[in-house]
PDB file of C-alpha atoms in Angstrom:
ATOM      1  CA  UNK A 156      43.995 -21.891 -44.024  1.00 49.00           C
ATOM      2  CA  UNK A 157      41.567 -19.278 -42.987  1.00 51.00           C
ATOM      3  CA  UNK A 158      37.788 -20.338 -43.002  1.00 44.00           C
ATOM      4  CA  UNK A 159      34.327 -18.061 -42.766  1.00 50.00           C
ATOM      5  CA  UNK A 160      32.289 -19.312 -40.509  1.00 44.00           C
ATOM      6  CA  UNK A 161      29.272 -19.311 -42.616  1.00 43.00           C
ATOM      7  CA  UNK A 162      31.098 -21.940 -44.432  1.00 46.00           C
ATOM      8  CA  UNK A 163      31.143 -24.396 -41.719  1.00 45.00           C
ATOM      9  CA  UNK A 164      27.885 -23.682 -39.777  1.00 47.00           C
ATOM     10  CA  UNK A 165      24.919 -24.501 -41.539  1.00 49.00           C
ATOM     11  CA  UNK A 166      22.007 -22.204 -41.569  1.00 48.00           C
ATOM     12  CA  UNK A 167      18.627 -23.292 -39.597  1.00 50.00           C
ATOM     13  CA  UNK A 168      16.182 -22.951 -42.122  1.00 45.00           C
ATOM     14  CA  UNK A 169      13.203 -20.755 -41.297  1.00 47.00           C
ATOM     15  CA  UNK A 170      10.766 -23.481 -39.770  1.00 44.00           C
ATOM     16  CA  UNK A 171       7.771 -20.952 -40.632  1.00 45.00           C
ATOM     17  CA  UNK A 172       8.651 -20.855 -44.360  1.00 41.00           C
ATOM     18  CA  UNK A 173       8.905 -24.784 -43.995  1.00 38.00           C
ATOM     19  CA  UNK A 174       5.687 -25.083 -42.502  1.00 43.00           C
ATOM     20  CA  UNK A 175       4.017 -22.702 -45.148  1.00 41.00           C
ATOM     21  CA  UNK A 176       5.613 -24.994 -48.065  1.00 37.00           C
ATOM     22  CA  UNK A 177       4.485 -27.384 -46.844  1.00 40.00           C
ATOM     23  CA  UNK A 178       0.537 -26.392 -46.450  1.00 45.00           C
ATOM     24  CA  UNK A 179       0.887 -25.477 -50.610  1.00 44.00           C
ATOM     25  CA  UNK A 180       2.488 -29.081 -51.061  1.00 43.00           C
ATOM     26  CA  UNK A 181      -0.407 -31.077 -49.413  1.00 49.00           C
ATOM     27  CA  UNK A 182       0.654 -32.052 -46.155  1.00 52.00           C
ATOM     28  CA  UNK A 183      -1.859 -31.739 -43.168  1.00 65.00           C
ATOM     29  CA  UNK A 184      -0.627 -31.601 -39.720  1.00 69.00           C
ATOM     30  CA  UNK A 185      -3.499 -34.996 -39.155  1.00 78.00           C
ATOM     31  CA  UNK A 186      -4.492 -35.121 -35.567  1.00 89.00           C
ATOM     32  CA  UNK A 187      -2.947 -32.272 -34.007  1.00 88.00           C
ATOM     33  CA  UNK A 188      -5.536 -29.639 -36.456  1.00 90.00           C
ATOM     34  CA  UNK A 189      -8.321 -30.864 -33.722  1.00 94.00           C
ATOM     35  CA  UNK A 190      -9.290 -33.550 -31.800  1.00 96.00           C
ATOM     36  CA  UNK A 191     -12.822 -32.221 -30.707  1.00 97.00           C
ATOM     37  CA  UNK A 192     -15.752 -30.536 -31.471  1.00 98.00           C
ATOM     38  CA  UNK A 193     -18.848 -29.144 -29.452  1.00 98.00           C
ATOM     39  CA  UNK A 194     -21.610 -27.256 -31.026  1.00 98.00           C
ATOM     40  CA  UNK A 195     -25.506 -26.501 -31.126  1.00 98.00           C
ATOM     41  CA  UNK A 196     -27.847 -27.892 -33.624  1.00 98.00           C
ATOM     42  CA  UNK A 197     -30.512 -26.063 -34.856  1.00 97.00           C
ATOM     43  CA  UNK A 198     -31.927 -28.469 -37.534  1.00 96.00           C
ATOM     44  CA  UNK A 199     -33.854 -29.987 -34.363  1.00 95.00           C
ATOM     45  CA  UNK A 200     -35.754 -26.374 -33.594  1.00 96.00           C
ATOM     46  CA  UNK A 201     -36.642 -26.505 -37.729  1.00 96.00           C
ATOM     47  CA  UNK A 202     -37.797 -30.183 -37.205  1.00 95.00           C
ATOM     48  CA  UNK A 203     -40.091 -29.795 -34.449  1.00 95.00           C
ATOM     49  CA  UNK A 204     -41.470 -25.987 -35.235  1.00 95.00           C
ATOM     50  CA  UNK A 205     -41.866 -26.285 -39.260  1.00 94.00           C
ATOM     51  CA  UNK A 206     -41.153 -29.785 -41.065  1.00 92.00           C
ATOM     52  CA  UNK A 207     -43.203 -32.112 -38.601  1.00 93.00           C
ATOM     53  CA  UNK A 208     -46.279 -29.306 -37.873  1.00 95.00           C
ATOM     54  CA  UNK A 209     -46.599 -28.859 -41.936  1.00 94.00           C
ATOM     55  CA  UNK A 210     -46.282 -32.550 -42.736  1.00 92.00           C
ATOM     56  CA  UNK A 211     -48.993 -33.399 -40.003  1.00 93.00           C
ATOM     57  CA  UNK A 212     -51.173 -31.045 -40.514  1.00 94.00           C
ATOM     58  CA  UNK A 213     -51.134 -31.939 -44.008  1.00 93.00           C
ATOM     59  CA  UNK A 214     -51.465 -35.404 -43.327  1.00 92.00           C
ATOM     60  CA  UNK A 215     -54.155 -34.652 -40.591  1.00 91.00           C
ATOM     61  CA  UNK A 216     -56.331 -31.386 -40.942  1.00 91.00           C
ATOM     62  CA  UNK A 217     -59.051 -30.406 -38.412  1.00 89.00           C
ATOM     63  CA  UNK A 218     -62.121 -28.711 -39.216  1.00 82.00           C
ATOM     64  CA  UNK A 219     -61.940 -25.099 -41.001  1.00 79.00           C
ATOM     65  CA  UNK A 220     -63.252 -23.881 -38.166  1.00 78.00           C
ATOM     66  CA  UNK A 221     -60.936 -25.090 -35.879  1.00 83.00           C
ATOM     67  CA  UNK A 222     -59.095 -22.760 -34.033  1.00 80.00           C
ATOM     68  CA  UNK A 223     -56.088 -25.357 -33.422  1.00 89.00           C
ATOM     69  CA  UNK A 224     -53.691 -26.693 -35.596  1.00 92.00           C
ATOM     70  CA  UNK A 225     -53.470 -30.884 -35.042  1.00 94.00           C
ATOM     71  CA  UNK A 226     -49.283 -30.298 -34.213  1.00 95.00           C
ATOM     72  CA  UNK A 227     -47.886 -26.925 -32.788  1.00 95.00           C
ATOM     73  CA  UNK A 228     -44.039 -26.967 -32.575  1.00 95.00           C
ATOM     74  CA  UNK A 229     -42.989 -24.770 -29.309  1.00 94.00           C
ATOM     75  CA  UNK A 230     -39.471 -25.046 -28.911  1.00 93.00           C
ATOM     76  CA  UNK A 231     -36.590 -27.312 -29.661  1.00 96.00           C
ATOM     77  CA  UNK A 232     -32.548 -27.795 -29.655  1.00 95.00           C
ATOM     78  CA  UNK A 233     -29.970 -30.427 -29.348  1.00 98.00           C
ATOM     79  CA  UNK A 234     -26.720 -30.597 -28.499  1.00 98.00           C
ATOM     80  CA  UNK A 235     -23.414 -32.234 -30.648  1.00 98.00           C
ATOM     81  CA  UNK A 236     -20.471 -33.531 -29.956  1.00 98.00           C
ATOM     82  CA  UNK A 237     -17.347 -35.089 -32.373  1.00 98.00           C
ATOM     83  CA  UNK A 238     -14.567 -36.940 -31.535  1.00 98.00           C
ATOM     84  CA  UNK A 239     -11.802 -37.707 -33.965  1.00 97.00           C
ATOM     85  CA  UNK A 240      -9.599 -40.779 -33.973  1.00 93.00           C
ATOM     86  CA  UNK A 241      -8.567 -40.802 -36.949  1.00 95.00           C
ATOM     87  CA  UNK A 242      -7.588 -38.457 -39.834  1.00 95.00           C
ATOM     88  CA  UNK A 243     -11.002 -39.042 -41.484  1.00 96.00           C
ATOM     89  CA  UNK A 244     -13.423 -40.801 -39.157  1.00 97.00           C
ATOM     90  CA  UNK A 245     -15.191 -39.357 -36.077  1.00 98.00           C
ATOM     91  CA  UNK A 246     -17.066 -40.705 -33.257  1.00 98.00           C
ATOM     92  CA  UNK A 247     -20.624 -38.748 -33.216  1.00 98.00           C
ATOM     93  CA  UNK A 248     -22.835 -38.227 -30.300  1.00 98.00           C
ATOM     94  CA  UNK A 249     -25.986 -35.999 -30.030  1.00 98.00           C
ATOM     95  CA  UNK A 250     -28.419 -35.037 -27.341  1.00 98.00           C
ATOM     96  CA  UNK A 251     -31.659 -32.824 -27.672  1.00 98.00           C
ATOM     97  CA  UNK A 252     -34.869 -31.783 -26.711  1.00 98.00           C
ATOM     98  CA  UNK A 253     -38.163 -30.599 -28.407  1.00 97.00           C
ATOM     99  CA  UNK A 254     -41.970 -29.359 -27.293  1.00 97.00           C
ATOM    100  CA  UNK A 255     -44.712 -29.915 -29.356  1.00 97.00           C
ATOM    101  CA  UNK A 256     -48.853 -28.943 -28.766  1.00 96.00           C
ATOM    102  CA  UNK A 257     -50.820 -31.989 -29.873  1.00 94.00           C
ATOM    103  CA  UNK A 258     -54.707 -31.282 -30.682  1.00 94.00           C
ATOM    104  CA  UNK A 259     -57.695 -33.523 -32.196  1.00 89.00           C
ATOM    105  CA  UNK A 260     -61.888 -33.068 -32.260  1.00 87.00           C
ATOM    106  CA  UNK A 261     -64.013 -35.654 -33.464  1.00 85.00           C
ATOM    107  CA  UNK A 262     -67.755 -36.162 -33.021  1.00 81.00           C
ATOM    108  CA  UNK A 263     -66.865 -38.521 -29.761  1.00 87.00           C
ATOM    109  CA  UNK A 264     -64.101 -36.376 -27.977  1.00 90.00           C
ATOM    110  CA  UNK A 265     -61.788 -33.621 -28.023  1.00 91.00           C
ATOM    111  CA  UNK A 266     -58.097 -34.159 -27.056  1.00 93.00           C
ATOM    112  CA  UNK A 267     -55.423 -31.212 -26.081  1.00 94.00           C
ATOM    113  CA  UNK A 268     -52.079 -31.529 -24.690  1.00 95.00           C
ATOM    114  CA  UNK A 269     -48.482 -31.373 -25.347  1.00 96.00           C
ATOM    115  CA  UNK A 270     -45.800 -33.866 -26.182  1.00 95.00           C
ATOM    116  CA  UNK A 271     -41.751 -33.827 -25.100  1.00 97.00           C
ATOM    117  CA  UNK A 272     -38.816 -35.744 -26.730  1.00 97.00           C
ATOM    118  CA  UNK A 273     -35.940 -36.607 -25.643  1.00 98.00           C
ATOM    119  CA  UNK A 274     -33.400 -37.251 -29.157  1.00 98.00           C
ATOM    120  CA  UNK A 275     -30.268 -38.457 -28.644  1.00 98.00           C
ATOM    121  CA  UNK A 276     -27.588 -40.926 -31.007  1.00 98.00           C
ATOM    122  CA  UNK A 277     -24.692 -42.183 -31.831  1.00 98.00           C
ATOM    123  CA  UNK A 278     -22.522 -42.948 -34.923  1.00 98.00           C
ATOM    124  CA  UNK A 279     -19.634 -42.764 -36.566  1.00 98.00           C
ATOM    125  CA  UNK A 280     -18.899 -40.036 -39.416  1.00 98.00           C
ATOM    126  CA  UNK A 281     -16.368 -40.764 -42.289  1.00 98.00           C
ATOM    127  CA  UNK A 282     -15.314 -37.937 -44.469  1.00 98.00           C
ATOM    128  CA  UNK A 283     -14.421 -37.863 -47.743  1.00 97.00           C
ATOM    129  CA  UNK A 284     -12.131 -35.577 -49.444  1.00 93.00           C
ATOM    130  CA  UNK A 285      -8.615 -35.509 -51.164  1.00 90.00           C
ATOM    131  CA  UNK A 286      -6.326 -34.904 -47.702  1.00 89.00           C
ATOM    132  CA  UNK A 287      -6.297 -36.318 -44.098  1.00 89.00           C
ATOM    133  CA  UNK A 288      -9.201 -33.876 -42.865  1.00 92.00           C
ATOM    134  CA  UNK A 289     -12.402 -34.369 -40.788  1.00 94.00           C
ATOM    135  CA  UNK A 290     -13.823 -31.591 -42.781  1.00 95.00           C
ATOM    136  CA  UNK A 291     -16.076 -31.619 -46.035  1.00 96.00           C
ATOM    137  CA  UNK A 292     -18.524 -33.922 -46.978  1.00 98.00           C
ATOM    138  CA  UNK A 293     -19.586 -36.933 -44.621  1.00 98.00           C
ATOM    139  CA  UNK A 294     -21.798 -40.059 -44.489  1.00 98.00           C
ATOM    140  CA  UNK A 295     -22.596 -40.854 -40.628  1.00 98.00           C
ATOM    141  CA  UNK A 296     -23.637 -44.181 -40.043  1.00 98.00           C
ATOM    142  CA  UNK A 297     -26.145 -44.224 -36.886  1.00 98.00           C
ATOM    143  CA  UNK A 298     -28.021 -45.414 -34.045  1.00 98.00           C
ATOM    144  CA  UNK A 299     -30.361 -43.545 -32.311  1.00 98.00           C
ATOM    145  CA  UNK A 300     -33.540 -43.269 -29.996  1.00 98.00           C
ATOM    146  CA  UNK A 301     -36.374 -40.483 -29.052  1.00 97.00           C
ATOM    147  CA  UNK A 302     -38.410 -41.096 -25.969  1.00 97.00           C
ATOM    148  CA  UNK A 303     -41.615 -39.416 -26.515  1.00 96.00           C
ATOM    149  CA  UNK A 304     -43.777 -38.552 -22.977  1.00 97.00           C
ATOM    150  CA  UNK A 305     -47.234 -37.159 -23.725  1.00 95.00           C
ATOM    151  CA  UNK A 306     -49.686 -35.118 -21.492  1.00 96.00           C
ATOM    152  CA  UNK A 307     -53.402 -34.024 -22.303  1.00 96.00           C
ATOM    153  CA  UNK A 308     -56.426 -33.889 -21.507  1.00 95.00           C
ATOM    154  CA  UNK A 309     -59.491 -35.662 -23.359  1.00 94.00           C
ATOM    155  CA  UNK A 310     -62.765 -34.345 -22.970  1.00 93.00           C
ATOM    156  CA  UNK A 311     -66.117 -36.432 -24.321  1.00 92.00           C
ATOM    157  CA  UNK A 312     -68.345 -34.760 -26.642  1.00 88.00           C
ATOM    158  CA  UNK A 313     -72.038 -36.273 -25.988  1.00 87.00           C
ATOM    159  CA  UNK A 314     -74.797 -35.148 -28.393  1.00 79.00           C
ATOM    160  CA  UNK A 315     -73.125 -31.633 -28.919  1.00 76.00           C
ATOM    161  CA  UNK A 316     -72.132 -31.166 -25.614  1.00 84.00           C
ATOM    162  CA  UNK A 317     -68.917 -31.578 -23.450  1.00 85.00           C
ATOM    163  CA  UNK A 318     -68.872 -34.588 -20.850  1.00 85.00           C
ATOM    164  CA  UNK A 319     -66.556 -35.715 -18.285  1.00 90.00           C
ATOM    165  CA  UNK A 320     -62.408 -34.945 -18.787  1.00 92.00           C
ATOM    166  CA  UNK A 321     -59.979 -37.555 -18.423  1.00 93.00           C
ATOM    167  CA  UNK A 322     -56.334 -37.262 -18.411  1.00 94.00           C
ATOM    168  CA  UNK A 323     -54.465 -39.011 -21.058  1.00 91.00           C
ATOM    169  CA  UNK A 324     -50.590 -39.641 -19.999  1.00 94.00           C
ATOM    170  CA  UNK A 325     -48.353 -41.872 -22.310  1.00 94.00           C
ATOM    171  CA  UNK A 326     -44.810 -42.481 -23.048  1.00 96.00           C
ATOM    172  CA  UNK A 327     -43.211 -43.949 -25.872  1.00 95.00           C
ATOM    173  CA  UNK A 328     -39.487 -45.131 -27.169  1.00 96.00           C
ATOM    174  CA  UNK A 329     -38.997 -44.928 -31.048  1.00 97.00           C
ATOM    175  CA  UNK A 330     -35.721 -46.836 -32.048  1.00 97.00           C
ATOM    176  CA  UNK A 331     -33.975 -46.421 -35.411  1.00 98.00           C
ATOM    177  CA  UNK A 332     -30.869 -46.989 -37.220  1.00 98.00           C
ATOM    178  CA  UNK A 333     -30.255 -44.768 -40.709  1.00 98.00           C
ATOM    179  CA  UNK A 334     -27.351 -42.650 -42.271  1.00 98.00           C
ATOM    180  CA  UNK A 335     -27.175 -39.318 -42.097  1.00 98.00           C
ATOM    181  CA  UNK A 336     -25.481 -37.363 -45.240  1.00 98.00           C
ATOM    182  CA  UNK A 337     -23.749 -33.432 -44.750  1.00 98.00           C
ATOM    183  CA  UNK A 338     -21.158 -31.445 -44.975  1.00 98.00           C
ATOM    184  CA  UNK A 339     -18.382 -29.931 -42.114  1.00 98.00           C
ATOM    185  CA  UNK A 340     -17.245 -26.159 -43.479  1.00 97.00           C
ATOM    186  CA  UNK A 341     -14.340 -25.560 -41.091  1.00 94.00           C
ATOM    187  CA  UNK A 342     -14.414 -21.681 -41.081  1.00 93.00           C
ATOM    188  CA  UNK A 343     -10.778 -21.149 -40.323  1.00 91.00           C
ATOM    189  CA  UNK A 344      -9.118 -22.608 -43.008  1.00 85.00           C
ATOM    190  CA  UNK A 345      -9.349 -19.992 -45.703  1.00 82.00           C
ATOM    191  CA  UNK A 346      -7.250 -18.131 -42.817  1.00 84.00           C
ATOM    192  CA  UNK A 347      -4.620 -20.570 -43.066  1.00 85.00           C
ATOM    193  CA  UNK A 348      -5.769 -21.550 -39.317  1.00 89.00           C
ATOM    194  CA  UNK A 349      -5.393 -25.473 -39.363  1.00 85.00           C
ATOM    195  CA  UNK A 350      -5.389 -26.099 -35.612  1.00 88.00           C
ATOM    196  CA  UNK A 351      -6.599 -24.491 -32.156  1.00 89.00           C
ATOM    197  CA  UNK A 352      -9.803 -23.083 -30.753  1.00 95.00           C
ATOM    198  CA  UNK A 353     -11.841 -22.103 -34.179  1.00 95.00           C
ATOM    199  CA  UNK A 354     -15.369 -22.584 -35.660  1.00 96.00           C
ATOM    200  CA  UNK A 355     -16.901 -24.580 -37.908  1.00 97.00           C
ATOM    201  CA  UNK A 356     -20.683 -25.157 -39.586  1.00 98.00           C
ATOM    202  CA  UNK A 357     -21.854 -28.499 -39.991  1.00 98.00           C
ATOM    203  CA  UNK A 358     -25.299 -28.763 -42.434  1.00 98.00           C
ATOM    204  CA  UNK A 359     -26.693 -32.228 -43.240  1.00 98.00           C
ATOM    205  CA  UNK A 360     -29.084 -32.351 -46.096  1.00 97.00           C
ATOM    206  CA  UNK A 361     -30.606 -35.664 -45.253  1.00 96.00           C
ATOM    207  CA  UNK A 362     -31.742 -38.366 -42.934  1.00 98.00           C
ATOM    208  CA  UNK A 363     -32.829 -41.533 -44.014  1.00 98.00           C
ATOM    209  CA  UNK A 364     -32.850 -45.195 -42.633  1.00 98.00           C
ATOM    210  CA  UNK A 365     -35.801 -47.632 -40.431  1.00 98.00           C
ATOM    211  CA  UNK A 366     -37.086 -47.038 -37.004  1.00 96.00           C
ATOM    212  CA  UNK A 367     -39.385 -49.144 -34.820  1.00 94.00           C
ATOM    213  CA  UNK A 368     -42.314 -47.044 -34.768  1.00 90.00           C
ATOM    214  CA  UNK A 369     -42.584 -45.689 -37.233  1.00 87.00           C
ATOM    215  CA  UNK A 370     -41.276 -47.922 -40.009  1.00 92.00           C
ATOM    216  CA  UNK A 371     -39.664 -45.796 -42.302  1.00 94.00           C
ATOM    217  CA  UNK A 372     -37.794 -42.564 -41.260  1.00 95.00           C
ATOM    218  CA  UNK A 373     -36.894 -39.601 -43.419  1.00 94.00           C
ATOM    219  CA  UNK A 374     -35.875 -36.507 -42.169  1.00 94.00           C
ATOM    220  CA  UNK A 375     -35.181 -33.266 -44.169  1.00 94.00           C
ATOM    221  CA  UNK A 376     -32.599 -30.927 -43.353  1.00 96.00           C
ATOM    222  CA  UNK A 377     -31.582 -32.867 -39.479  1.00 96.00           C
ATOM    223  CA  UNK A 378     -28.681 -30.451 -38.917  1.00 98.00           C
ATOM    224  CA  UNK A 379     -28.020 -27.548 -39.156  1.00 98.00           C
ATOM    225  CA  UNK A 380     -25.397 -26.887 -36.693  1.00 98.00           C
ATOM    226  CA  UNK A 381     -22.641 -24.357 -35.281  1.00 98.00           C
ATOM    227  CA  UNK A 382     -19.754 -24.671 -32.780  1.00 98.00           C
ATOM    228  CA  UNK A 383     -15.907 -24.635 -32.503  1.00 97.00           C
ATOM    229  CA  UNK A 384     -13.324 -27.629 -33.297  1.00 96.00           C
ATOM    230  CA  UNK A 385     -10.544 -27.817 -30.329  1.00 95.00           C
TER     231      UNK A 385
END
């Protein structure tokens, strides 16, 4: 009996149409879309040069002829990392650095110097969305620390006039522990890129929890970040 060939070799199907079926049915490739992320976080340069500065100087005015705000913010950045471990919780680190100008008159004295901070945390990000992504919105759970170090110079003010200067060196550690609440837009994916070197944003819209020094911490807008998931 004579056969085709056809009829007794099966035909590989095309694994690329498989793989695009797939996508449209749901599935997620899990831990192979990324593993990592690194990016720079710009919600620390807003902190320290427009929501502390306004709330201070709000909170603390000097004289209207004062030609110094009480907080200046110079310069600031920090660095983020992610690392996922599972489909839908990452590990969360951050490092940064800020530069503020601190300034104060009074009747007594006249201080004027500037103040560095070192941020830096750790926590643990869960995602939650309808498929096995680290993408979307996120609640991190956190610990974290600033080490303030100050430097100035305070000058006494005696009957109108300025006295002796004294240098005025400090450093301080502010603990706290609060949750941090965002959202991870992984650029790619409207490109039907789900794994490889590609970028995402990550914005937080709040930051909220205790810390030693300061009792109660609240923090508008803490990230506002860029970088690429790999």
């Amino acid at each position: 009996m004579d056969y085709n060939l056809i009829d007794i070799i099966p035909i590989e199907p095309d694994r690329n149409l498989l793989t695009v079926m797939s996508n449209e049915n749901g599935f997620e490739n899990g831990l192979q879309s990324h593993r990592h992320s690194l990016g720079i976080d710009f919600g620390t340069a807003i902190f320290a040069t427009l929501n502390a500065p306004i709330l201070v100087n709000l909170a603390f005015p000097q004289s209207e002829n004062s030609q110094k705000q009480t907080l200046e913010g110079k310069f600031g950045f920090r660095l983020t990392y992610t690392y996922r471990f599972t489909e839908k919780i990452d590990l969360d680190a951050t490092f940064g650095l800020y530069v503020m100008n601190t300034y104060y008159a009074n009747s007594s004295s006249e201080y004027s110097g500037g103040t560095y901070a070192i941020p830096f945390s750790l926590g643990l990000r869960f995602y939650f969305n309808k498929r096995d992504r680290a993408s979307g919105f996120f609640l991190l759970p956190k610990i974290g620390a600033t080490i303030f170090a100050t430097k100035g110079n305070e000058t006494a003010i005696v009957d109108g006039n300025r006295g002796d200067t004294v240098k005025k060196n400090s450093t301080l550690f502010d603990f706290y522990v609060s949750t941090e609440m965002g959202f991870r837009i992984d650029m790619s994916r409207k490109l039907g890129i789900t794994s490889g070197v590609r970028p995402f944003i990550d914005i937080s819209l709040l930051d909220i929890g205790v810390s030693y020094s300061y009792i109660f911490r609240f923090i508008p807008l803490p990230r506002l970040a860029i970088g690429v998931l790999f």
